[in-house]
Amino acid sequence: MKVSLLARIALCATVFLFASAGALAAKKDAPVNEYPNATRADPKAEMSSKEQRDLSKATDLVNDGNNDEALPLIEKALSNPKIGPYAHAFAQQLLGRVYWDQEKEDQAIAATAKAIELDALPNNAHFSLMYQLAQMQVQTEKYPDALATIARYEKETGKESAELFALKGNIYYRLDKFQEAIDMMKRAVSATDEPNESWNQILMASLFELDQYDEAAKIVQAQLAKKPNDIKLIKQLATIYVNADKYPQAIEVLSKAKSEGLITKAEDYIQLTKLYANADKPKDAATNLKEGIDKGIVPSDFDSNKLLGDVCSQAEDDPCAIDAYTKASAQAKDGNVDYQLGYMLYYAERGAEAKAALERAIQKGGLHQEGETYVLLGDIESYAGNDAAAMAAWTKALAFPSAKEMAAQRIKISRSGGKLKRSTKK
């Protein structure tokens, strides 16, 4: 069974930055050309003084969060039949932002696309807006549209970046094109010294989908070589080994981290405990979990006490199991732990305590093995010489298919005058 590294990768919210209309219309110092390889000639950014005044005011209002006041000014500019190309494109860009803030996603995308198609914004604004459009399309799950927008962006700008590769990788992941996602995310990670953590998450998730655990392990191992004490990476590597059914390697990774003082959270102790248990090392599991509880790192709650009881039982450490199940019993909402406790107490020849635990189990209810509970309760009564009580318990057990045969055998022996032979713990 796969351990999911992520169910879905949440996109960071797209941040739209708008300069004032006046600043875009005219600047004394030429802006830095962010797209020197663009195939598009950089158009002139010219507005009339009236257009500049209205749109500059609208921009300030939008930046201050006053969309309701800005919208009439934008609509006024767009209703002018003589609006200039640059002012038209700028107003559509601004309208797209207002719609996006109002969560009118389709209208926002349409207005942003219109601003691009008007082909009147300066290159820096034009291509930045095209990139933003792709992000908007991803956020609204329009993945094919986003890929088309990115393809156009790449063709017209000739620009590549780690962020662009990551965006494409994200889209491929969401389209279940996992190998393409892997290839893109590798390019993204290698293109920067500081890759975003979410890129590695998508890369790992894509590798998991294709069961490429060895490849995933190599990537994390390379990262650990640079950051050997990064507990997130250590736990990620352990998770990869678990998915590959390599429990010894997973245990080695986490136990080494523990010896170096890096395991400091309850969830890490619990994970290592379960790994030991899955690797058929219940004694190590019990030792690890008891240490976590004794140190106060793992809370002594129902889940941890129940787990401790289970691993101690597997390790045949009956006193430890009985103690842990007793603590869990007081915290339990149903009777299943009490059944386990009664079972352990019965084979520890503590009949009176076992009987009390089993009666408590029946009283609490919700039992997975209710029939077996009555069988065991009948056995305890029988060994105590309470034949009538034993017969009553076994008779109740007959109503449960999983316990019917056992109960019937006991009833037959009892009615024939025989004595029940004490069974050994399984």
XYZ file of N, CA and C in Angstrom, residues 119-369:
753
model
N -2.310 43.331 -27.864
C -0.925 43.449 -28.316
C -0.399 44.874 -28.237
N -0.744 45.577 -27.135
C -0.365 46.986 -27.038
C 0.461 47.297 -25.802
N 0.590 46.353 -24.882
C 1.377 46.600 -23.677
C 2.863 46.466 -23.999
N 3.704 47.162 -23.253
C 5.148 46.974 -23.425
C 5.523 45.512 -23.158
N 6.628 45.085 -23.711
C 7.014 43.685 -23.605
C 7.042 43.171 -22.170
N 7.632 43.957 -21.270
C 7.708 43.495 -19.884
C 6.328 43.194 -19.321
N 5.382 44.095 -19.543
C 4.019 43.902 -19.035
C 3.278 42.835 -19.831
N 3.447 42.836 -21.140
C 2.746 41.909 -22.026
C 3.087 40.457 -21.695
N 4.373 40.162 -21.584
C 4.766 38.773 -21.361
C 4.590 38.347 -19.905
N 4.746 39.295 -18.981
C 4.461 38.968 -17.587
C 2.987 38.613 -17.414
N 2.138 39.345 -18.126
C 0.698 39.076 -18.071
C 0.384 37.718 -18.703
N 1.117 37.369 -19.745
C 0.914 36.066 -20.384
C 1.271 34.945 -19.408
N 2.340 35.138 -18.664
C 2.742 34.138 -17.662
C 1.690 34.051 -16.562
N 1.171 35.203 -16.152
C 0.122 35.224 -15.128
C -1.136 34.519 -15.626
N -1.452 34.695 -16.896
C -2.617 34.020 -17.464
C -2.470 32.508 -17.337
N -1.279 31.996 -17.610
C -1.036 30.557 -17.471
C -1.258 30.117 -16.026
N -0.797 30.931 -15.073
C -1.003 30.594 -13.662
C -2.492 30.585 -13.309
N -3.217 31.558 -13.834
C -4.660 31.607 -13.588
C -5.351 30.376 -14.163
N -4.929 29.966 -15.326
C -5.521 28.794 -15.962
C -5.227 27.521 -15.173
N -4.041 27.455 -14.587
C -3.718 26.300 -13.743
C -4.589 26.299 -12.497
N -4.722 27.474 -11.879
C -5.509 27.561 -10.655
C -6.979 27.239 -10.890
N -7.464 27.443 -12.078
C -8.860 27.124 -12.403
C -8.972 25.783 -13.131
N -7.887 25.018 -13.096
C -7.847 23.655 -13.639
C -8.085 23.598 -15.151
N -7.729 24.654 -15.830
C -7.779 24.680 -17.298
C -6.381 24.313 -17.816
N -6.003 23.083 -17.597
C -4.628 22.666 -17.829
C -4.209 22.693 -19.295
N -5.023 22.191 -20.222
C -4.620 22.296 -21.640
C -4.448 23.742 -22.088
N -5.348 24.624 -21.625
C -5.220 26.047 -21.964
C -3.912 26.613 -21.408
N -3.576 26.204 -20.193
C -2.342 26.689 -19.566
C -1.117 26.247 -20.355
N -1.120 25.002 -20.811
C 0.013 24.517 -21.610
C 0.139 25.292 -22.912
N -1.015 25.609 -23.523
C -0.988 26.377 -24.769
C -0.440 27.784 -24.516
N -0.848 28.390 -23.411
C -0.356 29.725 -23.073
C 1.145 29.704 -22.820
N 1.608 28.675 -22.108
C 3.042 28.565 -21.822
C 3.836 28.345 -23.109
N 3.294 27.519 -24.012
C 3.982 27.270 -25.283
C 4.145 28.571 -26.068
N 3.093 29.383 -26.057
C 3.179 30.675 -26.747
C 4.199 31.578 -26.062
N 4.175 31.587 -24.730
C 5.114 32.402 -23.955
C 6.552 32.014 -24.287
N 6.832 30.726 -24.321
C 8.187 30.259 -24.617
C 8.614 30.642 -26.031
N 7.690 30.473 -26.981
C 8.006 30.753 -28.379
C 8.292 32.230 -28.600
N 7.488 33.102 -27.977
C 7.593 34.532 -28.246
C 8.654 35.226 -27.403
N 9.013 34.618 -26.257
C 10.009 35.262 -25.400
C 11.392 34.622 -25.513
N 11.440 33.333 -25.851
C 12.711 32.621 -25.840
C 13.302 32.517 -24.448
N 12.442 32.655 -23.451
C 12.921 32.692 -22.070
C 12.625 31.377 -21.362
N 13.602 30.899 -20.593
C 13.419 29.719 -19.761
C 13.776 30.075 -18.325
N 13.138 29.394 -17.389
C 13.440 29.635 -15.977
C 13.025 28.423 -15.169
N 13.567 28.322 -13.968
C 13.201 27.226 -13.076
C 11.708 27.278 -12.764
N 11.190 28.496 -12.581
C 9.774 28.649 -12.253
C 8.888 28.172 -13.394
N 9.309 28.438 -14.633
C 8.531 28.015 -15.800
C 8.531 26.489 -15.912
N 9.690 25.873 -15.718
C 9.753 24.411 -15.747
C 8.854 23.814 -14.665
N 8.887 24.423 -13.481
C 8.075 23.913 -12.365
C 6.589 24.037 -12.655
N 6.209 25.146 -13.288
C 4.799 25.331 -13.627
C 4.340 24.272 -14.614
N 5.173 23.994 -15.602
C 4.829 22.940 -16.566
C 4.786 21.571 -15.881
N 5.741 21.324 -14.997
C 5.741 20.059 -14.275
C 4.498 19.883 -13.432
N 4.061 20.968 -12.827
C 2.838 20.947 -12.030
C 1.635 20.564 -12.893
N 1.565 21.157 -14.074
C 0.454 20.867 -14.987
C 0.486 19.408 -15.415
N 1.653 18.921 -15.784
C 1.764 17.514 -16.206
C 1.346 16.576 -15.076
N 1.734 16.924 -13.855
C 1.341 16.084 -12.714
C -0.180 16.023 -12.596
N -0.819 17.166 -12.741
C -2.275 17.224 -12.600
C -2.991 16.541 -13.766
N -2.308 16.409 -14.880
C -2.870 15.698 -16.030
C -2.500 14.214 -16.014
N -1.886 13.774 -14.913
C -1.456 12.378 -14.763
C -0.401 11.981 -15.794
N 0.339 12.959 -16.285
C 1.457 12.683 -17.178
C 2.721 12.701 -16.326
N 2.910 11.624 -15.584
C 3.892 11.625 -14.506
C 5.337 11.652 -14.998
N 5.630 10.967 -16.106
C 7.006 11.001 -16.592
C 7.367 12.395 -17.074
N 6.427 13.063 -17.756
C 6.677 14.440 -18.191
C 6.856 15.355 -16.974
N 6.057 15.115 -15.927
C 6.194 15.905 -14.699
C 7.569 15.696 -14.073
N 8.015 14.457 -14.065
C 9.344 14.141 -13.509
C 10.433 14.880 -14.277
N 10.368 14.804 -15.611
C 11.399 15.440 -16.437
C 11.436 16.950 -16.204
N 10.252 17.575 -16.132
C 10.191 19.022 -15.947
C 10.662 19.435 -14.562
N 10.242 18.693 -13.543
C 10.632 19.059 -12.188
C 12.131 18.866 -11.970
N 12.718 17.888 -12.624
C 14.176 17.728 -12.543
C 14.871 18.944 -13.157
N 14.341 19.415 -14.274
C 14.916 20.614 -14.902
C 14.761 21.823 -13.986
N 13.601 21.919 -13.348
C 13.352 23.058 -12.455
C 14.323 23.042 -11.283
N 14.477 21.883 -10.658
C 15.341 21.771 -9.482
C 16.797 22.046 -9.836
N 17.220 21.570 -11.006
C 18.628 21.753 -11.402
C 18.914 23.159 -11.896
N 17.854 23.932 -12.175
C 18.049 25.273 -12.730
C 18.196 26.354 -11.669
N 18.140 25.963 -10.396
C 18.263 26.960 -9.334
C 18.971 26.345 -8.133
N 19.614 27.201 -7.360
C 20.270 26.743 -6.140
C 19.292 26.627 -4.977
N 18.117 27.208 -5.125
C 17.120 27.192 -4.056
C 15.765 26.768 -4.610
N 15.597 25.489 -4.922
C 14.308 25.027 -5.442
C 13.210 25.119 -4.394
N 12.019 25.431 -4.848
C 10.865 25.476 -3.956
C 10.579 24.075 -3.429
N 10.228 23.988 -2.166
C 9.969 22.674 -1.564
C 8.839 21.934 -2.288
N 7.839 22.685 -2.778
C 6.713 22.042 -3.452
C 7.143 21.368 -4.752
N 8.240 21.847 -5.360
C 8.719 21.208 -6.595
C 9.182 19.789 -6.290
N 9.921 19.645 -5.211
C 10.371 18.308 -4.825
C 9.203 17.417 -4.444
N 8.174 18.003 -3.859
C 6.995 17.221 -3.504
C 6.315 16.664 -4.755
N 6.198 17.504 -5.783
C 5.592 17.044 -7.029
C 6.480 16.004 -7.693
N 7.775 16.239 -7.658
C 8.721 15.275 -8.230
C 8.600 13.932 -7.517
N 8.589 13.952 -6.189
C 8.479 12.711 -5.426
C 7.139 12.021 -5.694
N 6.070 12.811 -5.736
C 4.747 12.230 -5.966
C 4.672 11.573 -7.338
N 5.275 12.192 -8.330
C 5.268 11.631 -9.681
C 6.080 10.344 -9.738
N 7.224 10.325 -9.076
C 8.039 9.114 -9.014
C 7.285 7.992 -8.300
N 6.548 8.355 -7.251
C 5.743 7.363 -6.527
C 4.672 6.767 -7.433
N 4.039 7.616 -8.224
C 2.965 7.139 -9.099
C 3.474 6.098 -10.085
N 4.728 6.224 -10.479
C 5.326 5.281 -11.427
C 6.162 4.212 -10.719
N 6.048 4.157 -9.394
C 6.764 3.160 -8.589
C 8.283 3.228 -8.787
N 8.776 4.424 -9.051
C 10.214 4.606 -9.249
C 10.873 4.988 -7.924
N 10.803 4.052 -6.977
C 11.270 4.343 -5.629
C 12.788 4.491 -5.552
N 13.498 3.688 -6.313
C 14.962 3.795 -6.294
C 15.409 5.168 -6.770
N 14.757 5.665 -7.806
C 15.081 6.992 -8.326
C 14.750 8.063 -7.295
N 13.588 7.901 -6.640
C 13.190 8.853 -5.603
C 14.199 8.845 -4.455
N 14.657 7.662 -4.083
C 15.630 7.562 -2.995
C 16.932 8.264 -3.356
N 17.383 8.110 -4.601
C 18.630 8.755 -5.031
C 18.529 10.274 -4.922
N 17.378 10.801 -5.300
C 17.195 12.257 -5.254
C 17.259 12.762 -3.816
N 16.560 12.070 -2.917
C 16.559 12.499 -1.512
C 17.927 12.291 -0.881
N 18.593 11.209 -1.239
C 19.941 10.972 -0.708
C 20.899 12.081 -1.130
N 20.751 12.549 -2.360
C 21.598 13.650 -2.835
C 21.323 14.927 -2.048
N 20.052 15.145 -1.713
C 19.704 16.322 -0.920
C 20.230 16.191 0.509
N 20.163 14.975 1.037
C 20.664 14.740 2.396
C 22.175 14.907 2.478
N 22.859 14.663 1.377
C 24.311 14.859 1.367
C 24.650 16.327 1.627
N 23.749 17.216 1.217
C 23.954 18.649 1.436
C 23.386 19.091 2.781
N 22.308 18.421 3.214
C 21.649 18.778 4.471
C 21.430 17.513 5.304
N 22.493 16.963 5.881
C 22.395 15.658 6.558
C 21.492 15.639 7.778
N 21.206 16.791 8.349
C 20.380 16.844 9.561
C 18.964 17.331 9.291
N 18.563 17.350 8.030
C 17.222 17.800 7.673
C 16.231 16.670 7.951
N 15.468 16.797 9.019
C 14.575 15.713 9.444
C 13.458 15.474 8.427
N 13.043 16.523 7.710
C 12.006 16.332 6.688
C 12.511 15.401 5.587
N 13.745 15.622 5.166
C 14.331 14.761 4.143
C 14.537 13.341 4.668
N 14.947 13.238 5.908
C 15.159 11.917 6.509
C 13.853 11.139 6.540
N 12.785 11.793 6.963
C 11.483 11.125 7.022
C 10.963 10.805 5.620
N 11.264 11.681 4.670
C 10.852 11.427 3.292
C 11.559 10.194 2.743
N 12.851 10.063 3.040
C 13.596 8.899 2.587
C 13.047 7.625 3.233
N 12.713 7.702 4.518
C 12.127 6.545 5.197
C 10.797 6.159 4.558
N 9.998 7.154 4.192
C 8.711 6.892 3.547
C 8.907 6.205 2.201
N 9.912 6.641 1.470
C 10.219 6.013 0.175
C 10.555 4.536 0.381
N 11.387 4.249 1.379
C 11.755 2.855 1.651
C 10.530 2.031 2.059
N 9.632 2.627 2.815
C 8.414 1.912 3.213
C 7.598 1.536 1.987
N 7.441 2.487 1.065
C 6.681 2.219 -0.149
C 7.342 1.147 -1.006
N 8.648 1.049 -0.916
C 9.377 0.033 -1.668
C 9.488 -1.273 -0.888
N 8.788 -1.335 0.250
C 8.833 -2.523 1.116
C 10.246 -2.814 1.609
N 11.022 -1.776 1.780
C 12.382 -1.927 2.305
C 12.402 -1.436 3.751
N 11.782 -2.234 4.610
C 11.645 -1.830 6.006
C 12.979 -1.735 6.741
N 13.918 -2.660 6.515
C 15.211 -2.523 7.209
C 15.897 -1.188 6.902
N 15.836 -0.757 5.631
C 16.463 0.520 5.268
C 15.742 1.691 5.933
N 14.404 1.609 5.965
C 13.631 2.675 6.608
C 13.973 2.761 8.094
N 14.076 1.603 8.734
C 14.432 1.568 10.154
C 15.832 2.135 10.371
N 16.760 1.759 9.495
C 18.138 2.248 9.618
C 18.189 3.768 9.544
N 17.420 4.334 8.610
C 17.417 5.790 8.436
C 16.887 6.486 9.689
N 15.750 6.015 10.200
C 15.134 6.689 11.338
C 15.866 6.399 12.649
N 16.352 5.182 12.819
C 17.067 4.874 14.059
C 18.379 5.657 14.136
N 19.039 5.847 12.997
C 20.260 6.658 12.968
C 19.934 8.107 13.342
N 18.822 8.601 12.784
C 18.404 9.967 13.107
C 18.095 10.090 14.597
N 17.495 9.055 15.151
C 17.181 9.066 16.585
C 18.453 9.090 17.419
N 19.429 8.298 17.025
C 20.685 8.251 17.778
C 21.421 9.580 17.727
N 21.126 10.374 16.701
C 21.764 11.684 16.554
C 20.924 12.807 17.152
N 19.843 12.416 17.831
C 19.011 13.410 18.504
C 18.067 14.173 17.600
N 17.815 13.640 16.408
C 16.959 14.348 15.459
C 15.493 13.941 15.570
N 15.233 12.826 16.240
C 13.856 12.375 16.418
C 13.339 12.971 17.723
N 12.509 13.972 17.621
C 12.053 14.704 18.810
C 10.541 14.859 18.880
N 9.821 14.298 17.912
C 8.372 14.458 17.881
C 7.676 13.113 18.058
N 6.466 13.180 18.610
C 5.696 11.968 18.869
C 5.459 11.177 17.589
N 5.134 11.881 16.517
C 4.820 11.201 15.259
C 6.021 10.399 14.745
N 7.231 10.873 15.035
C 8.428 10.167 14.579
C 8.662 8.898 15.407
N 8.432 9.000 16.706
C 8.533 7.804 17.547
C 7.492 6.760 17.126
N 6.283 7.228 16.856
C 5.217 6.311 16.442
C 5.570 5.637 15.118
N 6.097 6.435 14.163
C 6.467 5.873 12.862
C 7.548 4.803 13.017
N 8.555 5.089 13.835
C 9.639 4.120 14.029
C 9.120 2.869 14.743
N 8.217 3.056 15.684
C 7.618 1.911 16.382
C 6.895 1.001 15.393
N 6.110 1.594 14.522
C 5.345 0.806 13.549
C 6.269 0.126 12.543
N 7.362 0.784 12.209
C 8.329 0.164 11.306
C 8.950 -1.078 11.942
N 9.333 -0.970 13.208
C 9.868 -2.139 13.914
C 8.844 -3.267 13.935
N 7.586 -2.905 14.195
C 6.540 -3.926 14.257
C 6.343 -4.600 12.903
N 6.330 -3.809 11.850
C 6.155 -4.362 10.502
C 7.342 -5.224 10.085
N 8.505 -4.915 10.645
C 9.704 -5.700 10.336
C 9.861 -6.893 11.277
N 8.795 -7.195 12.032
C 8.793 -8.321 12.966
C 9.867 -8.162 14.034
N 9.976 -6.933 14.554
C 10.890 -6.641 15.654
C 10.097 -5.995 16.788
N 9.161 -6.766 17.365
C 8.271 -6.165 18.373
C 8.990 -5.704 19.636
N 10.081 -6.367 20.017
C 10.809 -5.939 21.212
C 11.406 -4.554 21.003
N 11.991 -4.340 19.830
C 12.534 -3.011 19.524
C 11.413 -1.977 19.467
N 10.282 -2.391 18.911
C 9.129 -1.488 18.821
C 8.687 -1.063 20.210
N 8.576 -2.034 21.115
C 8.133 -1.732 22.474
C 9.134 -0.839 23.199
N 10.423 -1.152 23.059
C 11.468 -0.347 23.713
C 11.427 1.091 23.232
N 11.282 1.256 21.923
C 11.251 2.602 21.336
C 10.049 3.392 21.837
N 8.875 2.753 21.826
C 7.662 3.472 22.211
C 7.667 3.795 23.706
N 8.115 2.854 24.539
C 8.191 3.131 25.976
C 9.135 4.301 26.246
N 10.211 4.359 25.495
C 11.151 5.481 25.666
C 10.467 6.801 25.351
N 9.729 6.833 24.234
C 9.031 8.054 23.851
C 8.014 8.485 24.887
N 7.286 7.511 25.457
C 6.289 7.828 26.481
C 6.970 8.279 27.766
N 8.020 7.560 28.180
C 8.734 7.906 29.415
C 9.359 9.297 29.349
N 9.808 9.686 28.160
C 10.409 11.015 27.996
C 9.364 12.121 27.900
N 8.100 11.730 27.791
C 7.039 12.731 27.660
C 6.892 13.260 26.255
N 7.584 12.644 25.305
C 7.478 13.066 23.903
C 6.197 12.504 23.286
N 5.939 11.236 23.555
C 4.714 10.593 23.080
C 3.685 10.675 24.197
N 2.519 11.249 23.943
C 1.507 11.344 25.007
C 0.990 9.968 25.403
N 0.717 9.811 26.686
C 0.180 8.541 27.175
C -1.325 8.530 26.959
N -1.722 8.542 25.686
C -3.140 8.557 25.339
C -3.583 7.176 24.870
N -4.821 7.086 24.431
C -5.358 5.779 24.049
C -4.549 5.149 22.923
N -4.269 5.914 21.873
C -3.599 5.347 20.699
C -2.222 4.804 21.045
N -1.432 5.577 21.824
C -0.083 5.125 22.143
C -0.113 3.943 23.110
N -1.016 3.955 24.084
C -1.108 2.827 25.012
C -1.611 1.568 24.318
N -2.560 1.734 23.399
C -3.051 0.584 22.634
C -1.919 0.010 21.778
N -1.160 0.879 21.114
C -0.045 0.426 20.292
C 1.007 -0.267 21.151
N 1.286 0.295 22.310
C 2.275 -0.324 23.197
C 1.799 -1.704 23.645
N 0.518 -1.808 23.955
C -0.023 -3.110 24.326
C 0.121 -4.121 23.209
N -0.121 -3.668 21.971
C -0.026 -4.573 20.816
C 1.399 -5.077 20.616
N 2.378 -4.162 20.651
C 3.756 -4.589 20.368
C 4.325 -5.394 21.533
N 3.917 -5.071 22.756
C 4.371 -5.869 23.896
C 3.775 -7.270 23.832
N 2.514 -7.355 23.387
C 1.884 -8.665 23.226
C 2.626 -9.483 22.178
N 2.985 -8.833 21.059
C 3.737 -9.521 20.008
C 5.109 -9.957 20.506
N 5.678 -9.180 21.413
C 6.994 -9.502 21.968
C 6.896 -10.500 23.114
N 5.676 -10.943 23.410
C 5.412 -11.890 24.498
C 5.850 -11.345 25.851
N 5.748 -10.030 25.962
C 6.004 -9.366 27.242
C 4.645 -9.092 27.877
N 4.075 -10.122 28.512
C 2.703 -10.020 29.014
C 2.522 -8.939 30.068
N 3.415 -8.774 31.027
C 3.227 -7.696 32.005
C 3.143 -6.312 31.350
N 4.001 -6.090 30.366
C 3.973 -4.799 29.656
C 2.658 -4.637 28.914
N 2.211 -5.684 28.228
C 0.961 -5.613 27.465
C -0.224 -5.359 28.383
N -0.262 -6.072 29.524
C -1.375 -5.906 30.472
C -1.400 -4.492 31.033
N -0.224 -3.963 31.368
C -0.152 -2.604 31.904
C -0.625 -1.580 30.867
N -0.169 -1.736 29.619
C -0.545 -0.782 28.564
C -2.032 -0.878 28.245
N -2.557 -2.103 28.123
C -3.981 -2.275 27.834
C -4.850 -1.759 28.980
N -4.366 -1.896 30.204
C -5.120 -1.379 31.358
C -5.259 0.136 31.269
N -4.165 0.806 30.900
C -4.220 2.262 30.726
C -5.139 2.639 29.559
N -5.030 1.887 28.467
C -5.868 2.182 27.302
C -7.337 1.924 27.599
N -7.621 0.944 28.459
C -9.008 0.621 28.815
C -9.718 1.827 29.410
N -9.018 2.551 30.271
C -9.622 3.716 30.917
C -9.886 4.847 29.926
N -9.244 4.786 28.762
C -9.381 5.852 27.750
C -10.244 5.420 26.564
N -10.643 4.146 26.564
C -11.327 3.588 25.392
C -12.801 3.992 25.325
N -13.286 4.120 24.091
C -14.692 4.438 23.861
C -15.512 3.201 23.541
N -14.842 2.077 23.259
C -15.538 0.822 23.034
C -14.828 -0.271 23.827
N -15.283 -1.506 23.672
C -14.779 -2.576 24.507
C -13.668 -3.416 23.929
N -13.124 -3.035 22.773
C -12.153 -3.906 22.106
C -10.842 -4.056 22.878
N -10.368 -2.975 23.486
C -9.143 -3.081 24.287
C -9.388 -3.931 25.529
N -10.575 -3.800 26.100
C -10.892 -4.619 27.271
C -10.932 -6.104 26.916
N -11.373 -6.419 25.704
C -11.317 -7.821 25.276
C -9.868 -8.300 25.224
N -8.988 -7.472 24.635
C -7.575 -7.854 24.563
C -6.969 -7.970 25.955
N -7.355 -7.046 26.826
C -6.867 -7.085 28.202
C -7.355 -8.354 28.904
N -8.648 -8.662 28.722
C -9.195 -9.869 29.332
C -8.490 -11.118 28.831
N -8.190 -11.145 27.553
C -7.474 -12.277 26.955
C -6.109 -12.457 27.616
N -5.358 -11.333 27.742
C -4.026 -11.406 28.343
C -4.111 -11.822 29.813
N -5.074 -11.275 30.543
C -5.220 -11.600 31.956
C -5.621 -13.065 32.153
N -6.453 -13.562 31.252
C -6.891 -14.957 31.329
C -5.690 -15.906 31.246
N -4.818 -15.653 30.270
C -3.665 -16.540 30.099
C -2.562 -16.261 31.120
N -2.688 -15.153 31.832
C -1.784 -14.894 32.963
C -2.357 -15.493 34.244
N -3.455 -16.256 34.089
C -4.133 -16.924 35.199
C -4.593 -15.936 36.262
N -5.108 -14.810 35.787
C -5.697 -13.796 36.667
C -7.177 -13.710 36.324
N -7.849 -14.833 36.667
C -9.214 -15.043 36.233
C -10.194 -13.966 36.637
N -10.165 -13.530 37.886
C -11.125 -12.533 38.353
C -10.968 -11.213 37.596
N -9.709 -10.798 37.381
C -9.458 -9.562 36.642
C -9.864 -9.718 35.174
N -9.604 -10.910 34.608
C -9.985 -11.169 33.224
C -11.492 -11.090 33.058
N -12.222 -11.675 34.002
C -13.684 -11.636 33.956
C -14.191 -10.195 33.993
N -13.625 -9.398 34.879
C -14.040 -7.991 34.993
C -13.784 -7.240 33.682
N -12.627 -7.513 33.055
C -12.284 -6.836 31.791
C -13.261 -7.238 30.687
N -13.592 -8.526 30.610
C -14.492 -9.005 29.560
C -15.911 -8.485 29.772
N -16.365 -8.434 31.000
C -17.693 -7.876 31.275
C -17.732 -6.388 30.926
N -16.610 -5.719 31.192
C -16.503 -4.301 30.833
C -16.531 -4.139 29.313
N -15.892 -5.057 28.609
C -15.877 -5.016 27.143
C -17.293 -5.132 26.585
N -18.059 -6.073 27.142
C -19.439 -6.272 26.680
C -20.287 -5.049 27.004
N -20.066 -4.476 28.164
C -20.837 -3.308 28.577
C -20.550 -2.099 27.680
N -19.277 -1.902 27.344
C -18.908 -0.761 26.486
C -19.414 -0.952 25.057
N -19.406 -2.201 24.577
C -19.926 -2.499 23.246
C -18.960 -2.164 22.130
N -19.486 -2.244 20.910
C -18.675 -1.963 19.728
C -17.621 -3.007 19.461
N -17.833 -4.225 19.921
C -16.813 -5.271 19.839
C -16.703 -5.859 18.441
N -15.468 -6.111 18.028
C -15.220 -6.812 16.775
C -15.303 -8.322 16.986
N -15.085 -8.764 18.203
C -15.079 -10.198 18.519
C -16.018 -10.471 19.701
